[in-house]
Amino acid sequence: MSDAYEAELVVDRRDAAADGVLALTLRHPLGEQLPQWEPGAHIDVVLGPGLERQYSLCGDPADRTAWRIAVLREPAGRGGSAHVHEQLGQGDKVRVRGPRNHFTLRPAPRYRFIAGGIGITPILPMLAAAEAQGVEWTLLYGGRTRESMAFTEELRRYGDRVTVAPQDETGLLDLASVLDGVPEGTLVYCCGPGPLLDAVEERCPAGLLHVERFTPKEQPASENTEFEVELAQTGTTVTVAPDVSVLDAVRASGVEVLFSCTEGTCGTCETDVLDGTPDHRDSVLTDEEREAGETMMICVSRCRGKKLVLDL
């Protein structure tokens, strides 16, 4: 699966959203409209050779003239955030792809939103959408300190539906206050650090929770076996060795496919499965999508049999 839109956009604004968080407003250099997107979507930002990152869109989906992203400075990161904070200035151009959405806001009579740190970014437009729909919702938003939590000023307009809970003031988030006794029909949306998502998953009934992870979820230990992948568009069959990913095997055969994180978190390499049963090892697909087996992330997932047929 691929996205048709790819373009160089210009950095129109750089704003400090919080301590260590930089908000960038991106526009087309010729003033062209940008593709439509829905809350939960993210874009791929190509910062340089081998330096590509995914950032959630956190602006107004109705504004086709600009995309806003927010980037947390991560001193122990792999270089992407440092590049944005130190080298990407106002007026500079940056190549983007997308948008892509694996965190779609599904219709519901009420929502419980939980965000940790920079995980507020995909949640922010969801709040505006829920508000526009006139449904019941609340947000529990945690972070290390109040100063490190982005967009708190924007959240003030929602009043007491938003609970801002910095850890240095209130301790760990009180998940029980949000998740215990959730009324039927409520959907829970959560984004943030892995430990927060794990804690929410432990408390939240299956089917109600939707999460987006910035880092891979720990997968059960499993043995890699050799299998074949037939590329339906070319008729080529490639062998995937135990120590090789489907992505690498496909690319080695001469077929170019989009990919980015190679960790199973971004969804860039999502590929349609025409036959066979994938062994899903990503952190993107829902349980229902895994059960359906219609797509897979070929950077990490494998095969539960001897052969897969992919739409490549």
Short mmCIF file of C-alpha atoms in Angstrom, two decimals:
data_model
loop_
_atom_site.label_atom_id
_atom_site.label_comp_id
_atom_site.label_asym_id
_atom_site.label_seq_id
_atom_site.Cartn_x
_atom_site.Cartn_y
_atom_site.Cartn_z
CA MET A 1 0.00 0.00 0.00
CA SER A 2 1.33 3.48 -0.81
CA ASP A 3 0.30 7.08 -0.65
CA ALA A 4 0.03 9.12 -3.82
CA TYR A 5 0.98 12.43 -2.25
CA GLU A 6 4.64 13.34 -1.85
CA ALA A 7 5.93 16.88 -1.97
CA GLU A 8 8.42 19.38 -0.63
CA LEU A 9 6.75 21.69 1.84
CA VAL A 10 8.15 24.84 3.37
CA VAL A 11 8.48 25.45 7.11
CA ASP A 12 6.22 28.48 7.53
CA ARG A 13 6.37 28.74 11.34
CA ARG A 14 8.42 27.42 14.24
CA ASP A 15 6.78 27.76 17.64
CA ALA A 16 7.81 26.52 21.07
CA ALA A 17 4.87 24.36 22.18
CA ALA A 18 6.51 23.45 25.51
CA ASP A 19 9.96 22.89 26.99
CA GLY A 20 11.67 20.63 24.47
CA VAL A 21 8.72 20.56 22.07
CA LEU A 22 8.80 22.43 18.76
CA ALA A 23 5.65 22.95 16.67
CA LEU A 24 6.17 23.32 12.90
CA THR A 25 3.61 24.67 10.44
CA LEU A 26 4.20 23.33 6.93
CA ARG A 27 2.76 24.83 3.73
CA HIS A 28 3.11 24.20 0.01
CA PRO A 29 5.63 26.67 -1.47
CA LEU A 30 3.21 27.57 -4.28
CA GLY A 31 0.19 27.84 -2.01
CA GLU A 32 -1.40 24.63 -3.31
CA GLN A 33 -3.95 22.86 -1.12
CA LEU A 34 -2.73 19.89 0.88
CA PRO A 35 -4.53 16.53 0.96
CA GLN A 36 -7.43 16.08 3.34
CA TRP A 37 -6.79 14.21 6.58
CA GLU A 38 -8.71 13.01 9.59
CA PRO A 39 -7.81 13.05 13.30
CA GLY A 40 -5.19 10.41 14.12
CA ALA A 41 -3.29 10.80 10.83
CA HIS A 42 0.46 11.18 10.58
CA ILE A 43 2.92 12.07 7.84
CA ASP A 44 6.38 10.81 6.92
CA VAL A 45 8.99 13.56 7.08
CA VAL A 46 12.18 12.93 5.12
CA LEU A 47 14.91 14.84 6.96
CA GLY A 48 17.86 13.49 4.99
CA PRO A 49 19.38 10.27 3.62
CA GLY A 50 18.39 7.49 6.00
CA LEU A 51 16.70 10.01 8.30
CA GLU A 52 12.94 9.68 8.00
CA ARG A 53 10.46 10.09 10.83
CA GLN A 54 6.70 10.00 11.41
CA TYR A 55 4.88 12.86 13.11
CA SER A 56 1.18 13.13 13.95
CA LEU A 57 -0.81 15.96 12.40
CA CYS A 58 -2.05 18.12 15.26
CA GLY A 59 -3.61 21.10 13.52
CA ASP A 60 -7.06 21.68 12.03
CA PRO A 61 -8.15 19.05 9.46
CA ALA A 62 -10.39 21.66 7.82
CA ASP A 63 -7.37 23.85 7.02
CA ARG A 64 -6.12 22.61 3.65
CA THR A 65 -3.43 25.30 3.49
CA ALA A 66 -1.21 24.03 6.30
CA TRP A 67 -0.14 20.98 8.26
CA ARG A 68 1.08 21.28 11.86
CA ILE A 69 3.32 18.76 13.59
CA ALA A 70 5.08 18.86 16.96
CA VAL A 71 8.49 17.33 17.62
CA LEU A 72 9.85 16.38 21.04
CA ARG A 73 13.59 16.88 21.47
CA GLU A 74 14.93 13.45 22.47
CA PRO A 75 18.59 13.62 23.57
CA ALA A 76 18.87 9.83 23.46
CA GLY A 77 17.09 9.55 20.10
CA ARG A 78 18.44 8.51 16.72
CA GLY A 79 18.98 12.00 15.33
CA GLY A 80 15.62 12.94 13.87
CA SER A 81 14.45 15.26 16.63
CA ALA A 82 17.88 16.89 16.92
CA HIS A 83 17.83 17.61 13.19
CA VAL A 84 14.40 19.26 13.44
CA HIS A 85 15.30 21.34 16.48
CA GLU A 86 18.77 22.38 15.37
CA GLN A 87 18.77 22.46 11.57
CA LEU A 88 15.24 22.85 10.20
CA GLY A 89 14.60 26.57 10.16
CA GLN A 90 11.77 28.81 9.04
CA GLY A 91 11.73 28.99 5.25
CA ASP A 92 13.50 25.65 4.82
CA LYS A 93 11.94 22.96 2.67
CA VAL A 94 11.32 19.38 3.78
CA ARG A 95 9.97 16.39 1.84
CA VAL A 96 6.83 14.76 3.22
CA ARG A 97 4.64 11.78 2.33
CA GLY A 98 1.13 10.92 3.42
CA PRO A 99 -1.04 11.41 5.29
CA ARG A 100 -1.60 7.90 6.65
CA ASN A 101 -3.99 6.92 9.43
CA HIS A 102 -4.00 3.82 11.64
CA PHE A 103 -5.50 5.67 14.59
CA THR A 104 -8.87 6.62 13.18
CA LEU A 105 -11.49 8.18 15.45
CA ARG A 106 -14.47 5.87 15.16
CA PRO A 107 -18.03 7.07 15.84
CA ALA A 108 -19.16 6.68 19.45
CA PRO A 109 -21.61 8.30 21.88
CA ARG A 110 -18.74 9.11 24.28
CA TYR A 111 -14.97 9.02 24.43
CA ARG A 112 -12.26 8.77 27.06
CA PHE A 113 -8.96 10.21 25.82
CA ILE A 114 -5.65 9.54 27.59
CA ALA A 115 -2.41 11.19 26.49
CA GLY A 116 1.12 11.02 27.84
CA GLY A 117 3.73 13.61 26.86
CA ILE A 118 4.05 14.12 23.11
CA GLY A 119 1.20 11.59 22.74
CA ILE A 120 -1.13 14.60 22.93
CA THR A 121 -0.44 15.35 19.25
CA PRO A 122 -2.82 12.86 17.58
CA ILE A 123 -5.36 13.35 20.38
CA LEU A 124 -5.62 17.13 19.94
CA PRO A 125 -7.64 17.09 16.68
CA MET A 126 -9.75 14.24 18.06
CA LEU A 127 -10.95 16.51 20.85
CA ALA A 128 -12.05 19.14 18.35
CA ALA A 129 -13.88 16.48 16.33
CA ALA A 130 -15.66 15.09 19.40
CA GLU A 131 -16.59 18.63 20.43
CA ALA A 132 -18.00 19.37 16.97
CA GLN A 133 -20.06 16.17 17.13
CA GLY A 134 -21.53 17.22 20.45
CA VAL A 135 -20.72 13.92 22.16
CA GLU A 136 -19.51 13.39 25.72
CA TRP A 137 -15.75 13.20 26.18
CA THR A 138 -12.94 13.72 28.70
CA LEU A 139 -9.16 13.92 28.44
CA LEU A 140 -6.60 12.80 31.02
CA TYR A 141 -3.24 14.30 30.03
CA GLY A 142 0.00 13.50 31.84
CA GLY A 143 3.62 14.54 31.47
CA ARG A 144 6.84 14.92 33.44
CA THR A 145 6.22 18.56 34.34
CA ARG A 146 3.62 21.17 33.44
CA GLU A 147 6.26 23.08 31.46
CA SER A 148 7.05 20.01 29.34
CA MET A 149 3.42 19.40 28.32
CA ALA A 150 2.56 20.82 24.90
CA PHE A 151 -0.60 22.69 23.92
CA THR A 152 -1.95 23.14 27.45
CA GLU A 153 -3.04 26.68 26.57
CA GLU A 154 -5.10 25.38 23.63
CA LEU A 155 -6.75 22.86 25.95
CA ARG A 156 -7.98 25.54 28.37
CA ARG A 157 -11.00 26.26 26.18
CA TYR A 158 -12.43 22.83 27.01
CA GLY A 159 -12.68 23.60 30.72
CA ASP A 160 -13.02 20.79 33.23
CA ARG A 161 -13.37 18.09 30.58
CA VAL A 162 -9.55 18.19 30.45
CA THR A 163 -7.48 17.04 33.42
CA VAL A 164 -3.83 18.09 33.17
CA ALA A 165 -1.77 15.95 35.57
CA PRO A 166 2.00 16.59 35.62
CA GLN A 167 3.82 13.73 37.32
CA ASP A 168 5.91 16.02 39.53
CA GLU A 169 2.68 17.47 40.95
CA THR A 170 0.22 14.56 41.03
CA GLY A 171 2.25 11.37 40.54
CA LEU A 172 1.32 8.71 37.99
CA LEU A 173 -1.92 9.13 36.08
CA ASP A 174 -5.02 7.94 37.93
CA LEU A 175 -6.23 5.56 35.23
CA ALA A 176 -8.89 4.08 37.48
CA SER A 177 -10.73 7.40 37.55
CA VAL A 178 -11.09 7.23 33.78
CA LEU A 179 -11.37 3.54 32.99
CA ASP A 180 -13.23 1.93 35.89
CA GLY A 181 -16.94 1.68 35.20
CA VAL A 182 -16.76 3.05 31.68
CA PRO A 183 -20.33 3.28 30.29
CA GLU A 184 -21.28 0.92 27.46
CA GLY A 185 -20.48 2.30 24.03
CA THR A 186 -17.52 4.38 25.23
CA LEU A 187 -14.35 4.25 23.15
CA VAL A 188 -10.95 4.85 24.74
CA TYR A 189 -8.14 6.48 22.75
CA CYS A 190 -4.64 6.54 24.18
CA CYS A 191 -1.23 7.66 22.92
CA GLY A 192 2.01 8.10 24.81
CA PRO A 193 4.96 6.15 26.25
CA GLY A 194 4.92 2.36 26.14
CA PRO A 195 4.44 1.84 29.91
CA LEU A 196 1.35 4.07 29.86
CA LEU A 197 -0.15 2.17 26.94
CA ASP A 198 0.60 -1.17 28.61
CA ALA A 199 -1.09 -0.01 31.81
CA VAL A 200 -4.16 1.19 29.90
CA GLU A 201 -4.36 -2.07 27.96
CA GLU A 202 -4.36 -4.03 31.23
CA ARG A 203 -7.33 -2.03 32.55
CA CYS A 204 -9.40 -1.47 29.43
CA PRO A 205 -11.90 -4.09 28.16
CA ALA A 206 -11.08 -5.57 24.75
CA GLY A 207 -12.71 -3.82 21.83
CA LEU A 208 -12.98 -0.44 23.52
CA LEU A 209 -9.35 0.63 23.34
CA HIS A 210 -7.49 2.22 20.44
CA VAL A 211 -3.81 3.06 20.88
CA GLU A 212 -0.97 4.49 18.84
CA ARG A 213 2.58 3.57 19.73
CA PHE A 214 5.70 5.59 18.97
CA THR A 215 7.94 2.65 19.92
CA PRO A 216 7.44 -1.06 19.16
CA LYS A 217 5.41 -3.18 21.53
CA GLU A 218 7.31 -6.12 22.98
CA GLN A 219 6.41 -9.22 21.00
CA PRO A 220 6.21 -12.81 22.29
CA ALA A 221 9.34 -14.85 21.60
CA SER A 222 8.95 -16.89 18.42
CA GLU A 223 11.21 -18.84 16.11
CA ASN A 224 11.79 -17.55 12.59
CA THR A 225 11.42 -20.10 9.80
CA GLU A 226 12.09 -19.91 6.08
CA PHE A 227 9.13 -19.32 3.75
CA GLU A 228 8.32 -18.09 0.25
CA VAL A 229 6.66 -14.88 -0.86
CA GLU A 230 5.04 -14.62 -4.28
CA LEU A 231 4.87 -11.10 -5.66
CA ALA A 232 1.58 -11.11 -7.55
CA GLN A 233 2.26 -8.08 -9.73
CA THR A 234 5.52 -9.45 -11.12
CA GLY A 235 5.03 -13.20 -10.75
CA THR A 236 8.35 -13.42 -8.91
CA THR A 237 8.77 -15.74 -5.93
CA VAL A 238 11.40 -14.91 -3.32
CA THR A 239 12.66 -16.97 -0.42
CA VAL A 240 12.68 -15.29 2.99
CA ALA A 241 15.43 -16.75 5.16
CA PRO A 242 15.00 -16.94 8.96
CA ASP A 243 17.34 -13.98 9.51
CA VAL A 244 15.89 -11.79 6.72
CA SER A 245 12.74 -9.66 6.77
CA VAL A 246 10.11 -9.81 4.05
CA LEU A 247 10.93 -6.19 3.28
CA ASP A 248 14.62 -6.90 2.72
CA ALA A 249 13.91 -10.01 0.65
CA VAL A 250 11.48 -8.13 -1.58
CA ARG A 251 13.87 -5.21 -2.07
CA ALA A 252 16.74 -7.60 -2.81
CA SER A 253 14.65 -9.00 -5.67
CA GLY A 254 14.59 -5.57 -7.29
CA VAL A 255 11.10 -4.45 -6.21
CA GLU A 256 11.02 -1.02 -4.58
CA VAL A 257 8.51 -0.51 -1.76
CA LEU A 258 7.94 2.36 0.62
CA PHE A 259 9.25 1.82 4.14
CA SER A 260 10.47 3.93 7.02
CA CYS A 261 10.74 2.83 10.66
CA THR A 262 11.54 -0.90 10.06
CA GLU A 263 10.14 -1.46 13.57
CA GLY A 264 6.47 -2.10 12.79
CA THR A 265 5.19 1.19 14.22
CA CYS A 266 4.67 3.62 11.32
CA GLY A 267 2.58 1.64 8.81
CA THR A 268 4.52 2.86 5.78
CA CYS A 269 5.27 -0.63 4.47
CA GLU A 270 1.72 -1.97 4.90
CA THR A 271 1.07 -4.43 2.08
CA ASP A 272 -2.06 -6.25 0.94
CA VAL A 273 -2.03 -10.01 1.50
CA LEU A 274 -3.71 -11.98 -1.31
CA ASP A 275 -3.11 -15.47 0.08
CA GLY A 276 -1.49 -17.10 3.07
CA THR A 277 -1.56 -16.32 6.79
CA PRO A 278 0.67 -13.55 8.13
CA ASP A 279 2.48 -13.85 11.45
CA HIS A 280 1.78 -10.31 12.66
CA ARG A 281 4.55 -8.74 14.73
CA ASP A 282 3.74 -5.06 14.25
CA SER A 283 2.48 -2.46 16.71
CA VAL A 284 -0.04 -0.91 14.31
CA LEU A 285 -2.88 -3.26 13.41
CA THR A 286 -5.85 -3.89 15.68
CA ASP A 287 -6.77 -7.39 16.82
CA GLU A 288 -9.60 -7.40 14.29
CA GLU A 289 -7.25 -6.41 11.47
CA ARG A 290 -4.76 -9.07 12.48
CA GLU A 291 -7.51 -11.70 12.50
CA ALA A 292 -8.67 -10.63 9.03
CA GLY A 293 -5.13 -10.99 7.69
CA GLU A 294 -5.78 -8.72 4.72
CA THR A 295 -2.65 -6.61 5.19
CA MET A 296 0.71 -6.89 6.95
CA MET A 297 3.73 -4.77 7.84
CA ILE A 298 6.45 -6.47 5.84
CA CYS A 299 9.30 -4.89 7.82
CA VAL A 300 8.67 -7.12 10.87
CA SER A 301 5.84 -9.59 10.22
CA ARG A 302 6.37 -13.04 8.77
CA CYS A 303 4.38 -16.09 7.64
CA ARG A 304 2.50 -18.73 9.64
CA GLY A 305 2.96 -21.27 6.88
CA LYS A 306 5.15 -21.95 3.88
CA LYS A 307 3.99 -19.19 1.54
CA LEU A 308 2.46 -15.73 1.27
CA VAL A 309 1.13 -14.03 -1.84
CA LEU A 310 1.49 -10.26 -1.64
CA ASP A 311 0.13 -7.50 -3.87
CA LEU A 312 3.55 -6.35 -4.98
#
